[in-house]
CSV table of C-alpha atoms and ligand atoms in Angstrom, one decimal:
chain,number,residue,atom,x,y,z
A,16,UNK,CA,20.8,8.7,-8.1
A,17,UNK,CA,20.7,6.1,-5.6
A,18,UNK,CA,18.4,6.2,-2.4
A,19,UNK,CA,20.5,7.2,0.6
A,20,UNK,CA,20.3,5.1,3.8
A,21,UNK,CA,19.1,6.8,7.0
A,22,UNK,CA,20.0,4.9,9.6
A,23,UNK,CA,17.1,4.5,12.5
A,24,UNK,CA,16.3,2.1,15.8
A,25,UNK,CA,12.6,1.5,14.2
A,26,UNK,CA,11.0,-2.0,14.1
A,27,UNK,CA,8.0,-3.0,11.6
A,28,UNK,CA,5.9,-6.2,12.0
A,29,UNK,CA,4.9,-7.3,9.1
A,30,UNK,CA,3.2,-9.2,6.7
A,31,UNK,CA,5.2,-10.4,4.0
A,32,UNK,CA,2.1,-10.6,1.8
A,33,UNK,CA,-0.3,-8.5,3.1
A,34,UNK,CA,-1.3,-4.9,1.3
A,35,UNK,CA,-1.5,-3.1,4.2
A,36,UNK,CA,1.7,-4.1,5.7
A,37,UNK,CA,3.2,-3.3,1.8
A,38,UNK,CA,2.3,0.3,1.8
A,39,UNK,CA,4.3,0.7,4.8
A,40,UNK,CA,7.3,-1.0,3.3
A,41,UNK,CA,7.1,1.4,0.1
A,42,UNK,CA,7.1,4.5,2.4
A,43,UNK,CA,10.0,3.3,4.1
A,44,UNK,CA,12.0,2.5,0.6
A,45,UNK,CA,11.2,5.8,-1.1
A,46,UNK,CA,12.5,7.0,2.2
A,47,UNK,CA,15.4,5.4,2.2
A,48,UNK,CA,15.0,4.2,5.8
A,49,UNK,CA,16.0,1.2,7.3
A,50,UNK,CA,14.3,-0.1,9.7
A,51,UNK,CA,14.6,-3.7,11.4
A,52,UNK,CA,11.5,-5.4,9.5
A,53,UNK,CA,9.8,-8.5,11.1
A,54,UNK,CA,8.3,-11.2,8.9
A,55,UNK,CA,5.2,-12.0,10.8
A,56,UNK,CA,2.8,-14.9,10.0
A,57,UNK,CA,-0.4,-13.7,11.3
A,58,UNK,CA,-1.3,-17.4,12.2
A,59,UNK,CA,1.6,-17.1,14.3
A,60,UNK,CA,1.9,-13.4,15.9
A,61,UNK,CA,4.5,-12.8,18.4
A,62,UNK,CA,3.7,-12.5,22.0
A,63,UNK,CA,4.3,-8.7,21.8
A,64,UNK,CA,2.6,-7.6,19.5
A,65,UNK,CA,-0.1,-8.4,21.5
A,66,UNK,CA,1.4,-5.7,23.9
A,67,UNK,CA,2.3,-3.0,22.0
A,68,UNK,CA,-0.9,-3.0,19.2
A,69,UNK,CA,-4.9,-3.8,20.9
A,70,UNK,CA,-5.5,-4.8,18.2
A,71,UNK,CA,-2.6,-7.6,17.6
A,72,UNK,CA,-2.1,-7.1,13.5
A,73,UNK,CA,-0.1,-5.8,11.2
A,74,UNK,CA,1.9,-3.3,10.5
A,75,UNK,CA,3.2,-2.1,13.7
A,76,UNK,CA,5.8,-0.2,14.1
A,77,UNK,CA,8.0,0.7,17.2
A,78,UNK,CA,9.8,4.0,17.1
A,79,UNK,CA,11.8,3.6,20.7
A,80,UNK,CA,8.7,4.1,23.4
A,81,UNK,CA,6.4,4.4,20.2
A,82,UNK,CA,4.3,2.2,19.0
A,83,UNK,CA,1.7,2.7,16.8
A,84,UNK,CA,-0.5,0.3,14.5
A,85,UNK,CA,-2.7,1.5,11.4
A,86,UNK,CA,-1.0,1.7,8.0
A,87,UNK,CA,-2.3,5.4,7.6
A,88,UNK,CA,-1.3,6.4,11.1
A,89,UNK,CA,2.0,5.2,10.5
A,90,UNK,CA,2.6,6.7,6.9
A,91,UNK,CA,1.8,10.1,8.1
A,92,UNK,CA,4.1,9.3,10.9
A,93,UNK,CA,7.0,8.1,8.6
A,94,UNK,CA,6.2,11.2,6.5
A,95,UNK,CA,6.4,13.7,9.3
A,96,UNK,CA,9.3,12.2,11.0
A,97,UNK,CA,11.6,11.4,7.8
A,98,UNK,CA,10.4,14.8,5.6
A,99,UNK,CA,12.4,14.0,2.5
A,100,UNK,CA,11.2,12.8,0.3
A,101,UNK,CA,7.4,14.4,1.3
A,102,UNK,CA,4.5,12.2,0.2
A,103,UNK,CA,2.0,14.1,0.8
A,104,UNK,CA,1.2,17.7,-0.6
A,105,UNK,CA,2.3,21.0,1.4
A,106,UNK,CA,-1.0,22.9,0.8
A,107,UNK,CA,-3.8,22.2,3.3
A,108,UNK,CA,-6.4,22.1,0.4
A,109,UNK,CA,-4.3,19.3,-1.4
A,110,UNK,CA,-3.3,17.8,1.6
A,111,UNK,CA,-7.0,16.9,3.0
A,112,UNK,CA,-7.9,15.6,-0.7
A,113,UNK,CA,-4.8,13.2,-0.7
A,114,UNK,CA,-6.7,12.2,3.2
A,115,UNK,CA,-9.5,11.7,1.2
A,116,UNK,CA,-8.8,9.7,-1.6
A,117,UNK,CA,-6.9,7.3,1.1
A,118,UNK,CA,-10.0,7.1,2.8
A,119,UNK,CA,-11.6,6.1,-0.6
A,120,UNK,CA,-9.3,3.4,-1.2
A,121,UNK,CA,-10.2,2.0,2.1
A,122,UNK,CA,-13.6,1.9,2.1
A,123,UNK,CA,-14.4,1.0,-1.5
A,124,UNK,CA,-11.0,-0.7,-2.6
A,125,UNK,CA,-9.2,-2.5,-0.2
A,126,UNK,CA,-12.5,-4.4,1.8
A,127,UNK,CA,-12.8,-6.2,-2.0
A,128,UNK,CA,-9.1,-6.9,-2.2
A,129,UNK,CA,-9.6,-8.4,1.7
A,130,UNK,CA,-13.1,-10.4,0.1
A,131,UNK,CA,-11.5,-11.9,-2.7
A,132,UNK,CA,-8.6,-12.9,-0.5
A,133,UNK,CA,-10.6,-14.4,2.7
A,134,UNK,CA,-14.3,-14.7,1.7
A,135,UNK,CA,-15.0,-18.2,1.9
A,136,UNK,CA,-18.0,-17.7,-0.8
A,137,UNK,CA,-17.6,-18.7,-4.3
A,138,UNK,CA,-20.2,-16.1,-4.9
A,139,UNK,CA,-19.2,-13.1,-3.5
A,140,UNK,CA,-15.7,-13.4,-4.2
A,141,UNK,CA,-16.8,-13.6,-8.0
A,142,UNK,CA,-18.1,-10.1,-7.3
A,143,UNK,CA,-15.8,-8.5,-5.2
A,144,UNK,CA,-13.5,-9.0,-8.1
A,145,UNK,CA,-16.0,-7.3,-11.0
A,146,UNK,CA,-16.1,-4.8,-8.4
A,147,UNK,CA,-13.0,-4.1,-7.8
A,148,UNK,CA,-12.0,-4.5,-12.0
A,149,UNK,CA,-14.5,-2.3,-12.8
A,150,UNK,CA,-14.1,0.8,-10.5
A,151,UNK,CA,-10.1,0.6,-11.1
A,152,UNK,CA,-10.9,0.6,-15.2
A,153,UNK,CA,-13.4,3.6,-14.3
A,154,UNK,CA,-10.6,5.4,-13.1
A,155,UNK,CA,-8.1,4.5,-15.6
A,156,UNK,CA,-8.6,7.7,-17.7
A,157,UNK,CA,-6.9,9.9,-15.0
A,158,UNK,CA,-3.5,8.5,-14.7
A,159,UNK,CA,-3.5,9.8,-19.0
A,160,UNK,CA,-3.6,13.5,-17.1
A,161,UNK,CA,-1.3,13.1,-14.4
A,162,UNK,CA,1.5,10.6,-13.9
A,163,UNK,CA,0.1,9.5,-10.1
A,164,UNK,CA,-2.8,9.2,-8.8
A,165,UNK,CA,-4.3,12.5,-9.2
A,166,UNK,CA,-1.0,14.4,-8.6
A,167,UNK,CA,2.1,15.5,-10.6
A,168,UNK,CA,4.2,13.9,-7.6
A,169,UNK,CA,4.3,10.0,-5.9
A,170,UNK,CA,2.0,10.5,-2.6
A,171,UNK,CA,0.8,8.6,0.0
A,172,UNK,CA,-2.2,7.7,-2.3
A,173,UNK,CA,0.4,6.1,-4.5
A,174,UNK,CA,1.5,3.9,-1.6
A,175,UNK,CA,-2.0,2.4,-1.2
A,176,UNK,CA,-2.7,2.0,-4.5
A,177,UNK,CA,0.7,0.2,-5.9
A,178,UNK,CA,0.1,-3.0,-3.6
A,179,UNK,CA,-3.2,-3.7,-5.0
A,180,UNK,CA,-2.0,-3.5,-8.8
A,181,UNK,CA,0.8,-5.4,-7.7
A,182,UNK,CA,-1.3,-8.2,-6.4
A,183,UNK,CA,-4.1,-7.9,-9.6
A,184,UNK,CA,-2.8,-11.4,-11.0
A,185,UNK,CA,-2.2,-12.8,-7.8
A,186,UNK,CA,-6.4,-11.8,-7.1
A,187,UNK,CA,-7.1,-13.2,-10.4
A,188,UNK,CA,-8.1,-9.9,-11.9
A,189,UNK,CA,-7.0,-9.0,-15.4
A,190,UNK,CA,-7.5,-5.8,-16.8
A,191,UNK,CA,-7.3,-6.6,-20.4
A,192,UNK,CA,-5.5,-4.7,-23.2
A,193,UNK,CA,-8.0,-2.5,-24.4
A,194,UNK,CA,-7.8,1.4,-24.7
A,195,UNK,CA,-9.5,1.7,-21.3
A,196,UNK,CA,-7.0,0.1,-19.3
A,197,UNK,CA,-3.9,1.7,-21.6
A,198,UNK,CA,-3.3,4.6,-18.5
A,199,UNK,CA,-3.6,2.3,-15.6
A,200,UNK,CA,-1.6,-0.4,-17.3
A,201,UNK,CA,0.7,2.9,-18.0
A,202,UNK,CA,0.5,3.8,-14.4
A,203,UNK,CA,1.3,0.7,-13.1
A,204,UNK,CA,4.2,0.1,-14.7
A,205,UNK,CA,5.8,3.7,-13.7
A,206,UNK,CA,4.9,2.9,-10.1
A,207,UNK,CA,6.5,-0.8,-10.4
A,208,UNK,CA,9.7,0.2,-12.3
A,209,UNK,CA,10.2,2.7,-8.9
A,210,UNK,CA,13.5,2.3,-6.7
A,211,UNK,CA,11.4,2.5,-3.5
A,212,UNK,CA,9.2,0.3,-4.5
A,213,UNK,CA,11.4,-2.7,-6.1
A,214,UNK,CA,13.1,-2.3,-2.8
A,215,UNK,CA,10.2,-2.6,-0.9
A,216,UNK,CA,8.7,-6.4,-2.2
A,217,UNK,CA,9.3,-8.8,-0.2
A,218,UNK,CA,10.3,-12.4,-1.7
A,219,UNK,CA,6.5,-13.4,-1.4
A,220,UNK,CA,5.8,-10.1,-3.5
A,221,UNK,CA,8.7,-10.5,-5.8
A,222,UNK,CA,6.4,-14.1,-6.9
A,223,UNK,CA,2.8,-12.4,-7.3
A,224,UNK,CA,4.0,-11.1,-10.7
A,225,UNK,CA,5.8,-14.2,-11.6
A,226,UNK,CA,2.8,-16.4,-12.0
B,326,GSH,N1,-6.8,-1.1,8.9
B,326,GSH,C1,-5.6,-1.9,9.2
B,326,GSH,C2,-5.7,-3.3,8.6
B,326,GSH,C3,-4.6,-4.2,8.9
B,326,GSH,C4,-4.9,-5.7,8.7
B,326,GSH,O1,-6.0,-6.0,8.2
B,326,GSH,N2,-3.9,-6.5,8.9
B,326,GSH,C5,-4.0,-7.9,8.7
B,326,GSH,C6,-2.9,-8.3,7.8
B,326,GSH,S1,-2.7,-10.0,7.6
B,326,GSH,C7,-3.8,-8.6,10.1
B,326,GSH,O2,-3.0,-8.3,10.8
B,326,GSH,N3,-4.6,-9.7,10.3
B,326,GSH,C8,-4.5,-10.5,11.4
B,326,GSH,C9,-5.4,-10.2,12.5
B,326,GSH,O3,-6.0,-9.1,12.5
B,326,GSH,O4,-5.4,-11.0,13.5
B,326,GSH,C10,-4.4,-1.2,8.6
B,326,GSH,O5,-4.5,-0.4,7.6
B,326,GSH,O6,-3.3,-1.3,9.2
């Protein structure tokens, strides 16, 4: 079955090729909510987003006198304020350890996606991207338990993840064929062939894969 439309009077700033800005896109595709998305070049930010976000980056998002920044902040928002489908669990215990293996993500994961991106050394972008290869093939044997990342259902966590697979070739990562990568590879590919999240590329997106 198709995802169904809900109408709403949000507004995300975005970056059309930025991870963080992604996640937020995918929650609002599996949600089936439209909201009026702005392509922002972070060279060249608007005015007011300098207004609505102290910190002037992206995502933002502006629910009527709203406006919040923070891709976490604004998932959980989304989440609450658009309950179907839910992305994160309903039990407490399961609830703080999808909290927890976002705040994983962020402090191991996506500072090496942002090195290997930015970083201007040679050097340490070299190891930002063993990094980065190795932990994801560490966890690889996991998604042969469970179809998402640690959970029977697409979370949050999912949300975070499926941007930086997306942009592996794009970062010049390649996780190889072996036996190792088989349930990551596995993973992905579940998490790409989504609705939400075909919906949710942008045309920038759409060309990471192509290359
Ligand atoms: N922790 C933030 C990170 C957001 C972030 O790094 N955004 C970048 C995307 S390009 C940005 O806006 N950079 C431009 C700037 O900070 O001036 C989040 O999760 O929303």
């Amino acid at each position: 079955m198709g995802v169904v439309t809900k109408r709403s009077s949000m507004t995300l700033f975005s970056d059309g090729r930025d991870h963080y800005s992604h996640r937020v896109r995918i929650v609002l595709a599996e949600k089936g909510v439209s909201a009026d998305v702005i392509d922002v070049d972070p060279k060249h930010k608007p005015q007011e987003l300098a207004e609505l976000n102290p910190y002037n980056n992206l995502p933002t998002l502006v629910d009527r006198d709203l406006a919040l920044y923070e891709s976490k902040v604004i998932m959980e928002y989304l989440d609450e304020r658009f309950p179907h489908p839910p992305l994160l669990p309903v039990y407490p215990v399961a609830r703080a350890q999808s909290r927890l293996w976002m705040y994983r993500l962020e402090r191991d994961w996506a500072p090496l996606v942002d090195t290997i991106l930015y970083s201007k050394s040679k050097e340490t972008v070299t190891k930002a991207r063993k990094a980065l290869r190795e932990s994801l093939l560490a966890i690889s044997p996991i998604f042969a338990e469970m179809p998402f990342f640690m959970s029977e259902e697409f979370t949050i966590v999912d949300c975070c993840l499926a941007p930086i697979l997306w942009r592996l070739p794009m970062l010049e990562i390649e996780l190889g064929k072996g036996r190792q990568a088989e349930p990551l590879l596995v993973y992905q590919k579940r998490l790409f062939a989504r609705e939400g999240f075909i919906k949710s590329l942008t045309e920038i997106e759409r060309d990471m894969q192509a290359r």
